[in-house]
Structures are given as structure tokens and as C-alpha cells.
Short mmCIF file of C-alpha atoms in Angstrom, two decimals:
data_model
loop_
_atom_site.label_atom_id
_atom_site.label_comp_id
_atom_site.label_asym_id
_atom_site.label_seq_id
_atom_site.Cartn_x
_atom_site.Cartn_y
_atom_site.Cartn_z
CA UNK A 15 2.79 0.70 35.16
CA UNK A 16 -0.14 -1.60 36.51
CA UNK A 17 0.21 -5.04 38.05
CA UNK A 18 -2.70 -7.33 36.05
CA UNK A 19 -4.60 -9.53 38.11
CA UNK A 20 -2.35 -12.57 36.31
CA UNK A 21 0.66 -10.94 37.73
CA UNK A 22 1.65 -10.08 34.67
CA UNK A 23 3.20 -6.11 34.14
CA UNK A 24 1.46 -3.92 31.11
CA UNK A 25 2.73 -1.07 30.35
CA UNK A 26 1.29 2.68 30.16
CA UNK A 27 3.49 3.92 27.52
CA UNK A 28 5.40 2.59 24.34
CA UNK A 29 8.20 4.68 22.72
CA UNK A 30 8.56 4.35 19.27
CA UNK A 31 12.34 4.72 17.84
CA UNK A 32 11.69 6.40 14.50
CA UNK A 33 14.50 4.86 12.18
CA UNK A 34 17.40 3.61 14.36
CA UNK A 35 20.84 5.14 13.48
CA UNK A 36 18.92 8.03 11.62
CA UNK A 37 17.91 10.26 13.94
CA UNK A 38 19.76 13.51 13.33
CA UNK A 39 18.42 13.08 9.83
CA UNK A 40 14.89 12.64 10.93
CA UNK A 41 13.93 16.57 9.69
CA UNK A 42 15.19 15.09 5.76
CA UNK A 43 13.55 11.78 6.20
CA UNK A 44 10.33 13.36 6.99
CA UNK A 45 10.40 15.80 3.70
CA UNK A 46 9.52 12.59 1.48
CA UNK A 47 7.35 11.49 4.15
CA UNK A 48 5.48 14.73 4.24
CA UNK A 49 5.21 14.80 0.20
CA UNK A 50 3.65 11.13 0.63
CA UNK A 51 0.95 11.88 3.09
CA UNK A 52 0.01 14.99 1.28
CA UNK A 53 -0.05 12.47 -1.87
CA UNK A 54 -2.18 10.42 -0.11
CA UNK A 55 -4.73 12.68 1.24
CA UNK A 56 -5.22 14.56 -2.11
CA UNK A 57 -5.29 11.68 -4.36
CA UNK A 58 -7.20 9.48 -2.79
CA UNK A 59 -9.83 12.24 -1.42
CA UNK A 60 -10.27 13.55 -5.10
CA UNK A 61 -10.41 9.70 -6.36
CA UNK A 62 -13.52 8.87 -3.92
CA UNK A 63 -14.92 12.73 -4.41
CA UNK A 64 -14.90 11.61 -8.57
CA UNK A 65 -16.69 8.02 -7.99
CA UNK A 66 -19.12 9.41 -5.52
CA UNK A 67 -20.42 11.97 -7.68
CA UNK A 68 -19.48 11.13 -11.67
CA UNK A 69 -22.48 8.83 -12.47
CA UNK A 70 -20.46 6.54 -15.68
CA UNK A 71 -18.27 6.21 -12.67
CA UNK A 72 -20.55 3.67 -10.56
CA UNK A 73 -19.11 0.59 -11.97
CA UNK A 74 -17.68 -2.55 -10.44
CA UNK A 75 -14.29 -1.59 -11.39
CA UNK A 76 -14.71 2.11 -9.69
CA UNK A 77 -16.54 0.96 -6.62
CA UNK A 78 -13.66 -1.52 -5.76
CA UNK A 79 -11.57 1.40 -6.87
CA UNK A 80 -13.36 3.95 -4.51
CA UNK A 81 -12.95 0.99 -1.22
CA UNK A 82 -8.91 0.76 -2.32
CA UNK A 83 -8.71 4.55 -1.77
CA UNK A 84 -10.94 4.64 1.34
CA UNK A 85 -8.46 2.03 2.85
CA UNK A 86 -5.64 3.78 1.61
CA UNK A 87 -6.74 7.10 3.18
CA UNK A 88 -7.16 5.38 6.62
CA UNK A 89 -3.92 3.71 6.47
CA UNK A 90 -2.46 6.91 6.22
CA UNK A 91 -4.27 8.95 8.36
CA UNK A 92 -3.38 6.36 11.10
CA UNK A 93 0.16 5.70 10.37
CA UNK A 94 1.72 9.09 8.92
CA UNK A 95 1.03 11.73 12.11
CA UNK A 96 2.50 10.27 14.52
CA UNK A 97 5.52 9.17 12.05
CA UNK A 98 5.62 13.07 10.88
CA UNK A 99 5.45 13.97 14.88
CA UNK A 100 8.31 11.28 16.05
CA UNK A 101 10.59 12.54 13.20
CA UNK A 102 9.76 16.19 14.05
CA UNK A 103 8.98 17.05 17.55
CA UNK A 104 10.65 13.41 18.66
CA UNK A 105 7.24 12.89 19.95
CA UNK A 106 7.82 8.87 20.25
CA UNK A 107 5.55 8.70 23.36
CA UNK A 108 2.55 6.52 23.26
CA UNK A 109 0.13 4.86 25.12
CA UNK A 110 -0.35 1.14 25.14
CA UNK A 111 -3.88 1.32 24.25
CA UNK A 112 -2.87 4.27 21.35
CA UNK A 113 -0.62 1.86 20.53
CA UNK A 114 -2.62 -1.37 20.88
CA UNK A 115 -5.81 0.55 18.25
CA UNK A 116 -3.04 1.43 15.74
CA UNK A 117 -1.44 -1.95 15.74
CA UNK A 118 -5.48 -3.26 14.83
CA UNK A 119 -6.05 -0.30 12.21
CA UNK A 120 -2.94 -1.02 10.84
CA UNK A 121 -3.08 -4.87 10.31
CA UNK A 122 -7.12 -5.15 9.72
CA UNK A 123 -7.30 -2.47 6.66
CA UNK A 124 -4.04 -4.13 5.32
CA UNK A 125 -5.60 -7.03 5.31
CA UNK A 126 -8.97 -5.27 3.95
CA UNK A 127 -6.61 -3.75 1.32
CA UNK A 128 -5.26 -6.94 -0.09
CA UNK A 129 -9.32 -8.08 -0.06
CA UNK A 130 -9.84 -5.79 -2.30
CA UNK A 131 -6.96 -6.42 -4.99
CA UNK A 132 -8.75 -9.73 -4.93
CA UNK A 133 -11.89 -8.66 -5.34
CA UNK A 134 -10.17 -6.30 -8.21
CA UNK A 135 -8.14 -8.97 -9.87
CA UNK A 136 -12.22 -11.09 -10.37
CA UNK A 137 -13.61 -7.94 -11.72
CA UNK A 138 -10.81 -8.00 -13.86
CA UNK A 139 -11.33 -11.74 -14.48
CA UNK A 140 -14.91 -11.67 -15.31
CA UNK A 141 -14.84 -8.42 -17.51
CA UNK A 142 -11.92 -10.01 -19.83
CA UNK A 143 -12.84 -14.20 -19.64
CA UNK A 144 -16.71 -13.21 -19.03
CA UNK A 145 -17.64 -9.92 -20.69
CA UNK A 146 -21.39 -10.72 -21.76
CA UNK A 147 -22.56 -11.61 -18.43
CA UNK A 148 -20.55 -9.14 -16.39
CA UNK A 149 -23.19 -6.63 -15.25
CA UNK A 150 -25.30 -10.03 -14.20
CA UNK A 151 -22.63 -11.18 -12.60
CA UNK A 152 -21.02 -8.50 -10.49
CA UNK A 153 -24.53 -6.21 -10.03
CA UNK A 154 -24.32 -3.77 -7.29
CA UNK A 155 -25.61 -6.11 -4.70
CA UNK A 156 -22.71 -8.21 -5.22
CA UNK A 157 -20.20 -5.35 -5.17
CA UNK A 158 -21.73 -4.55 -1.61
CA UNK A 159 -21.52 -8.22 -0.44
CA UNK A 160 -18.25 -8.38 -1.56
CA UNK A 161 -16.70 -5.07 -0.17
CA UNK A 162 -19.09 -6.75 3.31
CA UNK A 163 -16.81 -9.60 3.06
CA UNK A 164 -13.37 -8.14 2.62
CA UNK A 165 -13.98 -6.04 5.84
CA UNK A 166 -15.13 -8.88 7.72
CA UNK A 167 -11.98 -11.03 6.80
CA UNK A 168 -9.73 -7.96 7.48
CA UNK A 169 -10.96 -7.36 10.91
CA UNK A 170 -11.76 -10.76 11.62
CA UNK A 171 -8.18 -12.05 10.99
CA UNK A 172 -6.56 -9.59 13.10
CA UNK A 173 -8.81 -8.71 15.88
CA UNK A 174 -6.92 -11.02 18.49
CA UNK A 175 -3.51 -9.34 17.69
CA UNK A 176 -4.26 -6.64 20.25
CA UNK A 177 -5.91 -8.89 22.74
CA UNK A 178 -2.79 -11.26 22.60
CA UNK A 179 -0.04 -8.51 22.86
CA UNK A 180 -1.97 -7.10 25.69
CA UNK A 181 -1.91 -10.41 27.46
CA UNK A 182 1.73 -10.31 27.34
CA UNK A 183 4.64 -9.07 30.29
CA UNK A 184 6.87 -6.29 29.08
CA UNK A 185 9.43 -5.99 31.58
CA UNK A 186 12.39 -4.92 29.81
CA UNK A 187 12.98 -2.30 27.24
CA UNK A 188 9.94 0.00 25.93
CA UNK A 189 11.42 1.25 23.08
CA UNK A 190 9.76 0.17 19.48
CA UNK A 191 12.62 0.82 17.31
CA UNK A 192 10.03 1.51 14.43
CA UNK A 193 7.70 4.59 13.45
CA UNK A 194 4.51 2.33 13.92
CA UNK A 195 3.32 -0.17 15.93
CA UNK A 196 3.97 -3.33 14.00
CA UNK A 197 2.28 -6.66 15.67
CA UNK A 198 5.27 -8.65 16.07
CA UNK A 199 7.44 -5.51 16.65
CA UNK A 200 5.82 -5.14 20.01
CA UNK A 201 5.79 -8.97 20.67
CA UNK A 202 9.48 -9.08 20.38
CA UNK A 203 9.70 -6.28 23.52
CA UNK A 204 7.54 -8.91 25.53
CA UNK A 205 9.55 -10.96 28.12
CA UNK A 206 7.81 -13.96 28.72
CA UNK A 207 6.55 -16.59 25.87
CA UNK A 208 5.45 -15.51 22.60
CA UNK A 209 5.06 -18.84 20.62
CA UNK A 210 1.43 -18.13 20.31
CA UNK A 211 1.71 -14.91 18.92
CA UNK A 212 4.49 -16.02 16.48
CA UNK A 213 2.16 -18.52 15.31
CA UNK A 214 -0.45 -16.57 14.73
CA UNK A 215 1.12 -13.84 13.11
CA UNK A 216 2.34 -16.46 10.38
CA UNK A 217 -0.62 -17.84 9.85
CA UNK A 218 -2.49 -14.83 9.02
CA UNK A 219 0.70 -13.62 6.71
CA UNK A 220 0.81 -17.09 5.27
CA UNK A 221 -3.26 -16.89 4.49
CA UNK A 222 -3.25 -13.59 3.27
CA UNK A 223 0.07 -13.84 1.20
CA UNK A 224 -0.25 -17.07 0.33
CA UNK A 225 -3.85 -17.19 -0.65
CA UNK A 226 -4.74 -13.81 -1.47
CA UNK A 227 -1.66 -14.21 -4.14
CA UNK A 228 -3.05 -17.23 -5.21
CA UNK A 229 -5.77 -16.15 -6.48
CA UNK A 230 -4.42 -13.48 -7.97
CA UNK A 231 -1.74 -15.04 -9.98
CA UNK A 232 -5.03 -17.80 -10.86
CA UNK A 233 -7.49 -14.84 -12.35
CA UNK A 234 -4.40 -13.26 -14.55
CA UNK A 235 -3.31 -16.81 -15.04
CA UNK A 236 -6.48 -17.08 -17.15
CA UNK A 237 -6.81 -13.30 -18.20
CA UNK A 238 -3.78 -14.25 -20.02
CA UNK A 239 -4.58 -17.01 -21.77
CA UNK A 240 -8.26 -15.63 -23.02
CA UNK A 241 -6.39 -12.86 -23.84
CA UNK A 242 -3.55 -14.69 -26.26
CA UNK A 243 -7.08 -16.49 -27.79
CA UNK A 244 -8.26 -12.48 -29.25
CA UNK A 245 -8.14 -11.91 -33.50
CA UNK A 246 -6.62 -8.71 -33.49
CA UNK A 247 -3.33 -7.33 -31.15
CA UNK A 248 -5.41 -4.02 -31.12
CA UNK A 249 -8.09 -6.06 -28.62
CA UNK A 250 -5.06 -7.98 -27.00
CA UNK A 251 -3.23 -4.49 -26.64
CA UNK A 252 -7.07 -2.98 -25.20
CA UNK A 253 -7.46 -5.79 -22.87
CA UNK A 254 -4.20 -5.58 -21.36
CA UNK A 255 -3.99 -2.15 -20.61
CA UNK A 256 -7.01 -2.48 -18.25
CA UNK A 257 -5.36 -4.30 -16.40
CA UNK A 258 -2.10 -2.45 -15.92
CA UNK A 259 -2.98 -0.32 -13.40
CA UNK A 260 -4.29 -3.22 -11.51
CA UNK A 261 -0.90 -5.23 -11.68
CA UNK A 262 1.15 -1.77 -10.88
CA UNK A 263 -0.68 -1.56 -7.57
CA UNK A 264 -0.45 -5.25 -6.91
CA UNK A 265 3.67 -5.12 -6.92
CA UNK A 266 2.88 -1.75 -5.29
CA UNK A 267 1.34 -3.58 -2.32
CA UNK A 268 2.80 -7.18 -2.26
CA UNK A 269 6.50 -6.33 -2.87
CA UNK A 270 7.28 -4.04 0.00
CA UNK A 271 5.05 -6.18 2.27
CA UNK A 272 6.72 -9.70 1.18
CA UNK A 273 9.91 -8.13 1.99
CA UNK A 274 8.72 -6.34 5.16
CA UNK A 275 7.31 -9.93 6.55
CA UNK A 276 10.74 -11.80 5.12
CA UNK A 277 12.60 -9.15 7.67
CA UNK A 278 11.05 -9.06 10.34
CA UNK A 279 10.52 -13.14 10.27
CA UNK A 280 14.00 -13.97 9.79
CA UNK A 281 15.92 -10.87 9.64
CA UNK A 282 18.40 -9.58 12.86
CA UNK A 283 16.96 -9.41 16.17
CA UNK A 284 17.72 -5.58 16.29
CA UNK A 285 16.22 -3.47 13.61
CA UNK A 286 18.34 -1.82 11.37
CA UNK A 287 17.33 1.28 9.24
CA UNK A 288 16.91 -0.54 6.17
CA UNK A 289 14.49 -2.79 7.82
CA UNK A 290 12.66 0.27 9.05
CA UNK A 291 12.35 2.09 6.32
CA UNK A 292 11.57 -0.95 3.98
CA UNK A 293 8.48 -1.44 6.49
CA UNK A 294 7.28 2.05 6.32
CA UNK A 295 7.43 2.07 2.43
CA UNK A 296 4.71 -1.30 2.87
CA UNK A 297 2.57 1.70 4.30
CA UNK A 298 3.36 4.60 2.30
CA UNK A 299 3.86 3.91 -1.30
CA UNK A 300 0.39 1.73 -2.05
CA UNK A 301 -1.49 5.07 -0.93
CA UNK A 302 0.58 7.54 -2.45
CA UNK A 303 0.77 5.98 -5.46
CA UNK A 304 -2.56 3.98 -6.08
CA UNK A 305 -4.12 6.91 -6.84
CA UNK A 306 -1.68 8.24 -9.49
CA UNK A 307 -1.22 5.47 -11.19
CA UNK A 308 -5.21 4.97 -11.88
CA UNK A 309 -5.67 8.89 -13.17
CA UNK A 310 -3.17 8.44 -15.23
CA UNK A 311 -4.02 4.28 -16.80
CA UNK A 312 -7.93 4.72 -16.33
CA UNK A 313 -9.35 6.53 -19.09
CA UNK A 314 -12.82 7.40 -17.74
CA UNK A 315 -11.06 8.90 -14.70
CA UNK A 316 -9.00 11.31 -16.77
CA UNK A 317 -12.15 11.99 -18.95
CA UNK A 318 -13.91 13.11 -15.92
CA UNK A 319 -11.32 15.35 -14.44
CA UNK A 320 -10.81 17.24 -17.41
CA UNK A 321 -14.54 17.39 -17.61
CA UNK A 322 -14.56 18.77 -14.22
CA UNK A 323 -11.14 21.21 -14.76
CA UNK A 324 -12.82 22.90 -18.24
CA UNK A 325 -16.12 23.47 -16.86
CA UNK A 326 -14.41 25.05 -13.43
CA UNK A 327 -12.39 27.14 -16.30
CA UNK A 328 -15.45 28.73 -18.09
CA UNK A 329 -18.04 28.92 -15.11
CA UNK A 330 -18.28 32.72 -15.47
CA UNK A 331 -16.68 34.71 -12.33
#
């Protein structure tokens, strides 16, 4: 440990917990765990490998697609090793600057990642309430400056949680009884005043959840109603299967994290295994599944993987 020129004690090393209560089992736990991450990693990679290089795939709909997976694949890769190394070489060492980077990755590209279900649920919006001037409205130059935007509001609304934790004393216990290191996880170890960092936490949950939900429910609000308006129920049926996938990876994203936030607001003091694992599923389904549910809902996608699989099959050897 260091002594700050405030007087105030920081800390060389964090320990994080794993799942408190659970630790014989951590070997099992980390089978599903493992499955996820490899989930992740292939999914994703192949999803971002298919819009990169499959021309009918550089749309609005597949760019915002391609910036989902890229923040999906860098939640994971910053969240699942050391979670796969606590539960199996109890490696719950780290340092308070490891530990203060992964608290910022963490919260900025889940912020970035509910950016981009907005920026989803208006492409959604404008192709269903707007179709004729779509490609005038949402040209590629837009798609940029909006994907410019959503990682300037993730990293701008989180960029002081580090700073603030660091500012903090931590003179009793170490231990982080979670796999990650969640903001107000750490805050909670601190021993002098934390009002501030409280405060700000909420605010940013409130903005995000609040607003970012908003808008959301607004742009599906009205998808629904032009939708209700259409002649036939084969272009109601059409309409509202493009947005399916959309709306699985919304309840994906929002439900584990509403209930992560609702638990560690105003949940017990000491975390409990439920509360745990509930906020390591906020981490690991969206990227796990995101992927699957899109190849299997987006027609184009399929098209071009089975494109891709029979031309692999009768390349000659």
C-alpha cells in the first residue's frame, strides 16, 4: 500500500471473490462460463468477418449490427479471463489499476452497447414508419456519425468512475465478492464517504435506463402502430419479424441489467450468489446470444453463410 499525498490509503491489489458460498463448485460454474465465452468469440468474430466482407451486407441495419458484436466481443474479452482464471486457478488477485481499466471497459462499452440498441431500434423506426427515404436518411455518413456518437456518450458517461473510486480510502476489507470489478462494488469496500459516487452512479443508470428505454419503447411505440395501419397480415407478419431479433436482444440486455442495478441499489449489503451470478449473466448472455439469435432471425445473414459453407464444400481439394 501507498500513502496519497491527501492522506488517503490506495490500495495495490483487489481480490475478487468469485461467487460467494460457491466456491468448491467454481470448476462446474465455469463449464457454462467456458461454453459462453467460446459462444462469444465465435459468433461474434464470424458475425463482423460476414459484414466486413459480404457486400449486400453493408447496410444500416448490418453496420449497427457489426458495432453490437464488436462491443460484445470486448465485453467479453475483458470480463470472461479473469472470471475463467478466479474460478479455475483461484487467481482473484488484481491490481488496482487492472482493476480500475476493467471497471472503465466494463461500464463505457455497456453503455456504448445500449447506444447502439438505440441507434438499432431508429433504423428500425425509419425502415418500417419511413421506408422511401431510408437510404437518404440513414446514408453511410450518418451510420459513422452515429456509431461516433454512441462511443462518445459511452466513454464520456463513465470516464470519472475510475478517477472517483481511485480518490477514495480503502482501509478495511479488499475482497470484491464478485468475478468483475463492478463500479459501485468497489465503492462499497471504500471507508470514508461515498455520496458522490452513489450519486453518480444513479445518474448515469437512471440516464441510460431511463432514457435509452425511452426511446426505445417511443420508436416501437410507433413501429407498432404503422404497422397495425398495413392491408395485408402477410406485410404486418414481414414487418414484424424484422424486428424480432432486435426486441430478443433488447430483453437480452435490459432485463439482466435492470435487475443487476435493482440489487446492487437496494439489495443486502453482503452479496449473495444469486446477486452474483444475476450480475455476471448482464455480461454474458447479450454476447453469447446476440449473435445467435441474428443468424438464425436475419435472413440475409443465413443466405450468406450458406453461400459461404457450399462454395467451401465444392472448392476442389
Amino acid at each position: 500500500m501507498i500513502l496519497s499525498n491527501n492522506s488517503h490509503l490506495l490500495l495495490h491489489t483487489f481480490f475478487l471473490a468469485g461467487i460467494p458460498g460457491l466456491t468448491a463448485a467454481h470448476i462446474w460454474i465455469s463449464l457454462p462460463f467456458c461454453f459462453m465465452f467460446v459462444l462469444s468469440l465465435t459468433g461474434n468474430a464470424i458475425l463482423l468477418s460476414l459484414i466486413w466482407t459480404e457486400h449486400r451486407l453493408h447496410q444500416p441495419m448490418f453496420l449497427f449490427l457489426a458495432m453490437l458484436s464488436f462491443v460484445d466481443l470486448v465485453l467479453s474479452l475483458s470480463t470472461l479471463p479473469k472470471m475463467l482464471a478466479i474460478f479455475w486457478f483461484s487467481a482473484t488477485a488484481i491490481s488496482s489499476y487492472a482493476c480500475l481499466s476493467q471497471m472503465f471497459v466494463i461500464h463505457a462499452f455497456s453503455a456504448m452497447e445500449s447506444g447502439v440498441l438505440v441507434a438499432m431500434a431508429l433504423d428500425r423506426f425509419v425502415a418500417i414508419c419511413n421506408p422511401l427515404h431510408y437510404a437518404t436518411i440513414l446514408t453511410p455518413e450518418v451510420v459513422a456519425k452515429i456509431g461516433g456518437l454512441v462511443a462518445l456518450r459511452g466513454v464520456g458517461l463513465t470516464i470519472f468512475f475510475p478517477s472517483l473510486a481511485h480518490r477514495l480510502s480503502y482501509c478495511g476489507s479488499h475482497t470484491i465478492a464478485y468475478t468483475y470489478c463492478e463500479h459501485m462494488a468497489v465503492v462499497k469496500l471504500a471507508c470514508g464517504a461515498t455520496t458522490m459516487d452513489s450519486l453518480y452512479a444513479l445518474a448515469v443508470a437512471i440516464f441510460l435506463g431511463v432514457g435509452d428505454v425511452a426511446f426505445i419503447a417511443y420508436s416501437y411505440g410507433q413501429i407498432v402502430k404503422t404497422v397495425m395501419h398495413f392491408p395485408s397480415p402477410e406485410a404486418r407478419g414481414k414487418a414484424g419479424s424484422t424486428c424480432t431479433a432486435h426486441v430478443c436482444v433488447i430483453l437480452f440486455f435490459y432485463g439482466p441489467g435492470f435487475l443487476s442495478v435493482v440489487m446492487q441499489r437496494f439489495g443486502p449489503s453482503t452479496a449473495s450468489a444469486a446477486k452474483v451470478i444475476l450480475a455476471n449473466l448482464y455480461l454474458l448472455f447479450p454476447p453469447a446470444l446476440d449473435p445467435i439469435v441474428y443468424g438464425v432471425k436475419t435472413k440475409q445473414i443465413r443466405e450468406c453463410l450458406f453461400t459461404i459453407i457450399r462454395s467451401k464444400k465444392i472448392e476442389p481439394t
